[in-house]
CSV table of C-alpha atoms in Angstrom, one decimal:
chain,number,residue,atom,x,y,z
A,487,MET,CA,300.3,58.5,34.6
A,488,ASN,CA,300.4,54.7,34.3
A,489,LEU,CA,298.0,54.4,37.2
A,490,VAL,CA,295.5,56.8,35.5
A,491,LEU,CA,295.8,54.9,32.2
A,492,VAL,CA,295.2,51.6,34.0
A,493,ALA,CA,292.2,53.0,35.8
A,494,LEU,CA,290.8,54.3,32.5
A,495,LEU,CA,291.3,51.0,30.8
A,496,VAL,CA,289.6,49.2,33.7
A,497,VAL,CA,286.6,51.5,33.5
A,498,LEU,CA,286.5,51.2,29.7
A,499,PHE,CA,286.6,47.4,30.1
A,500,LEU,CA,283.8,47.4,32.7
A,501,VAL,CA,281.6,49.6,30.5
A,502,ILE,CA,282.2,47.4,27.5
A,503,ALA,CA,281.5,44.2,29.6
A,504,TYR,CA,278.3,45.8,30.9
A,505,GLY,CA,277.2,46.7,27.4
A,506,VAL,CA,277.8,43.1,26.3
A,507,ILE,CA,275.8,41.7,29.2
A,508,LEU,CA,272.9,44.0,28.3
A,509,TYR,CA,273.1,43.1,24.7
A,510,ASN,CA,273.2,39.4,25.5
A,511,GLY,CA,270.2,39.8,27.8
A,512,LEU,CA,268.2,41.5,25.1
A,513,VAL,CA,269.1,38.7,22.6
A,514,ARG,CA,268.0,36.1,25.1
A,515,LEU,CA,264.6,37.8,25.6
A,516,LYS,CA,264.1,38.2,21.8
A,517,HIS,CA,264.7,34.5,21.4
A,518,GLY,CA,262.5,33.7,24.4
A,519,VAL,CA,259.6,35.4,22.5
A,520,ALA,CA,260.4,33.4,19.4
A,521,LYS,CA,260.5,30.1,21.4
A,522,ALA,CA,257.2,30.9,23.1
A,523,TRP,CA,255.6,31.6,19.7
A,524,ALA,CA,257.0,28.4,18.3
A,525,ASN,CA,255.3,26.5,21.2
A,526,ILE,CA,252.0,28.0,20.3
A,527,ASP,CA,252.5,27.4,16.6
A,528,VAL,CA,253.0,23.7,17.2
A,529,LEU,CA,249.6,23.4,18.9
A,530,LEU,CA,247.9,25.6,16.3
A,531,ARG,CA,249.2,23.2,13.6
A,532,GLN,CA,248.0,20.2,15.5
A,533,ARG,CA,244.6,21.6,16.0
A,534,HIS,CA,244.5,22.7,12.3
A,535,GLU,CA,245.0,19.1,11.3
A,536,GLU,CA,242.3,17.7,13.8
A,537,LEU,CA,239.5,20.1,12.9
A,538,PRO,CA,238.6,18.7,9.5
A,539,LYS,CA,238.3,15.2,11.1
A,540,LEU,CA,235.9,16.7,13.7
A,541,VAL,CA,233.8,18.5,11.1
A,542,GLU,CA,233.7,15.4,8.9
A,543,THR,CA,232.5,13.3,11.8
A,544,CYS,CA,229.9,15.8,12.7
A,545,LYS,CA,228.6,16.1,9.1
A,546,GLN,CA,227.5,12.5,9.2
A,547,TYR,CA,225.0,13.4,12.0
A,548,MET,CA,224.4,17.1,11.9
A,549,GLN,CA,222.7,17.6,8.5
A,550,HIS,CA,220.9,20.7,9.6
A,551,GLU,CA,223.9,22.5,11.2
A,552,ARG,CA,225.8,23.1,8.0
A,553,GLY,CA,226.2,26.9,8.8
A,554,THR,CA,228.0,26.1,12.0
A,555,LEU,CA,230.3,23.5,10.4
A,556,GLU,CA,231.2,25.9,7.6
A,557,ALA,CA,231.9,28.7,10.1
A,558,VAL,CA,234.4,26.4,11.9
A,559,ILE,CA,236.2,25.6,8.6
A,560,LEU,CA,236.3,29.3,7.6
A,561,ALA,CA,237.6,30.3,11.0
A,562,ARG,CA,240.2,27.5,10.8
A,563,ASN,CA,241.4,28.9,7.4
A,564,ALA,CA,241.6,32.4,8.9
A,565,VAL,CA,243.7,31.2,11.8
A,566,ALA,CA,246.0,29.3,9.4
A,567,SER,CA,246.4,32.4,7.1
A,568,ALA,CA,247.2,34.7,10.0
A,569,ARG,CA,249.6,32.2,11.5
A,570,GLU,CA,251.5,31.8,8.2
A,571,LYS,CA,251.7,35.6,7.8
A,572,GLY,CA,252.9,36.0,11.4
A,573,ASP,CA,250.1,38.6,11.9
A,574,ILE,CA,249.5,38.3,15.7
A,575,ALA,CA,246.6,40.8,15.8
A,576,ALA,CA,244.8,39.0,13.0
A,577,LEU,CA,245.5,35.7,14.7
A,578,GLY,CA,243.9,36.9,17.9
A,579,GLN,CA,240.8,37.8,16.0
A,580,ALA,CA,240.7,34.6,14.0
A,581,GLU,CA,241.3,32.6,17.2
A,582,SER,CA,238.3,34.3,18.7
A,583,GLY,CA,236.1,33.3,15.8
A,584,LEU,CA,237.4,29.7,15.8
A,585,ARG,CA,236.9,29.3,19.6
A,586,SER,CA,233.4,30.7,19.3
A,587,GLY,CA,232.6,28.3,16.4
A,588,LEU,CA,233.9,25.3,18.3
A,589,GLY,CA,231.9,26.2,21.4
A,590,GLN,CA,228.8,26.4,19.3
A,591,LEU,CA,229.7,23.1,17.5
A,592,PHE,CA,230.2,21.3,20.8
A,593,ALA,CA,227.0,22.8,22.3
A,594,LEU,CA,225.0,21.8,19.2
A,595,ALA,CA,226.4,18.2,19.5
A,596,GLU,CA,224.4,17.9,22.6
A,597,ASN,CA,221.3,17.7,20.4
A,598,TYR,CA,222.7,14.6,18.7
A,599,PRO,CA,223.0,11.6,21.1
A,600,GLN,CA,224.3,9.3,18.4
A,601,LEU,CA,227.1,11.8,17.6
A,602,ARG,CA,228.0,12.3,21.3
A,603,ALA,CA,228.2,8.5,21.6
A,604,ASN,CA,230.5,8.2,18.6
A,605,GLU,CA,233.9,7.1,19.7
A,606,SER,CA,235.7,9.2,17.0
A,607,PHE,CA,233.8,12.3,18.0
A,608,GLN,CA,234.5,11.8,21.7
A,609,HIS,CA,238.2,11.3,20.9
A,610,LEU,CA,238.4,14.4,18.6
A,611,GLN,CA,236.5,16.5,21.1
A,612,GLN,CA,238.9,15.6,23.9
A,613,ARG,CA,241.9,16.1,21.7
A,614,ILE,CA,240.8,19.5,20.5
A,615,THR,CA,239.8,20.6,24.0
A,616,GLY,CA,243.2,19.5,25.2
A,617,LEU,CA,244.9,21.5,22.4
A,618,GLU,CA,242.7,24.5,23.2
A,619,ASN,CA,243.8,24.3,26.9
A,620,GLY,CA,247.4,24.0,25.7
A,621,ILE,CA,247.1,27.0,23.5
A,622,ALA,CA,245.6,29.1,26.3
A,623,ASP,CA,248.5,28.1,28.6
A,624,ARG,CA,251.2,28.7,26.0
A,625,ARG,CA,249.5,32.0,25.1
A,626,GLU,CA,250.1,33.1,28.7
A,627,LEU,CA,253.7,32.1,28.5
A,628,TYR,CA,254.1,33.9,25.2
A,629,ASN,CA,252.5,37.1,26.5
A,630,ASP,CA,254.8,37.0,29.6
A,631,ALA,CA,257.9,36.7,27.3
A,632,VAL,CA,256.6,39.6,25.1
A,633,ASN,CA,256.1,41.7,28.2
A,634,LEU,CA,259.6,41.0,29.5
A,635,ASN,CA,261.0,41.8,26.1
A,636,ASN,CA,259.0,45.0,25.7
A,637,VAL,CA,259.8,46.3,29.2
A,638,ARG,CA,263.5,45.6,28.8
A,639,ILE,CA,263.9,47.4,25.5
A,640,GLU,CA,262.3,50.5,27.0
A,641,GLN,CA,264.3,50.6,30.3
A,642,PHE,CA,267.4,52.6,30.7
A,643,PRO,CA,270.2,51.7,29.9
A,644,ASP,CA,268.9,48.8,27.9
A,645,VAL,CA,267.0,51.2,25.6
A,646,LEU,CA,270.4,52.5,24.4
A,647,ILE,CA,271.5,49.1,23.2
A,648,ALA,CA,268.0,48.2,21.9
A,649,ARG,CA,267.8,51.3,19.7
A,650,ARG,CA,271.4,51.0,18.5
A,651,TYR,CA,270.9,47.3,17.4
A,652,GLY,CA,267.3,47.5,16.3
A,653,PHE,CA,265.5,45.5,18.9
A,654,LYS,CA,261.8,45.8,18.3
A,655,PRO,CA,258.8,45.4,20.6
A,656,ALA,CA,256.8,42.2,20.1
A,657,GLU,CA,253.0,42.0,19.8
A,658,LEU,CA,250.8,40.4,22.5
A,659,LEU,CA,248.5,37.7,21.4
A,660,VAL,CA,245.1,39.0,22.5
A,661,PHE,CA,241.7,37.4,22.0
A,662,SER,CA,238.6,39.5,21.7
A,663,GLU,CA,236.2,40.1,24.6
A,664,ALA,CA,233.5,38.1,22.6
A,665,GLU,CA,235.7,35.0,22.8
A,666,LYS,CA,236.0,35.3,26.6
A,667,ALA,CA,232.2,35.5,27.0
A,668,ASP,CA,230.0,32.5,27.8
A,669,VAL,CA,228.2,30.8,24.9
A,670,ASP,CA,224.5,31.9,24.8
A,671,MET,CA,222.8,28.5,24.9
A,672,LYS,CA,219.3,29.9,24.3
A,673,SER,CA,220.4,31.4,21.0
A,674,LEU,CA,221.8,28.0,19.9
A,675,PHE,CA,218.8,26.0,20.7
A,676,GLY,CA,216.1,28.6,20.1
């Protein structure tokens, strides 16, 4: 009898230990998603602070391009609003609009040699381009963390722990197909 009791206790201990390991793994993944999002958020905030400086520099030279400048500011505000609400889907759409507006702004700047030669514009353009590249890189890391999290909370036996303790799937950060398309230079200069 004692041997059976010891065997049952060992099995029970192993089951509990396995459950704890699964739970801790799910917690680690959940926090990995949050950390990846925080890395994106830092870059979004930095870009948010740089864009008004860029628009102000461009205003001095681009008197006839007010619509493009206003579109960039509106898109910037949409990104900030979605980021503050934590609405990943809206953020992806707003990001698409902002990236498109920045692409148009930089393309239009080619018509203004004095603007292109302006040291402040060059610095801001390089800074924002670097931030854009950083956001793209971190978006990839974020989406990888989301995929790992979402797969684990659906796999057996992890799904049992995930359901029991309320682990939820995270949302991918997706940009629209229009954002991925090349800028139509003819429409900008036509």
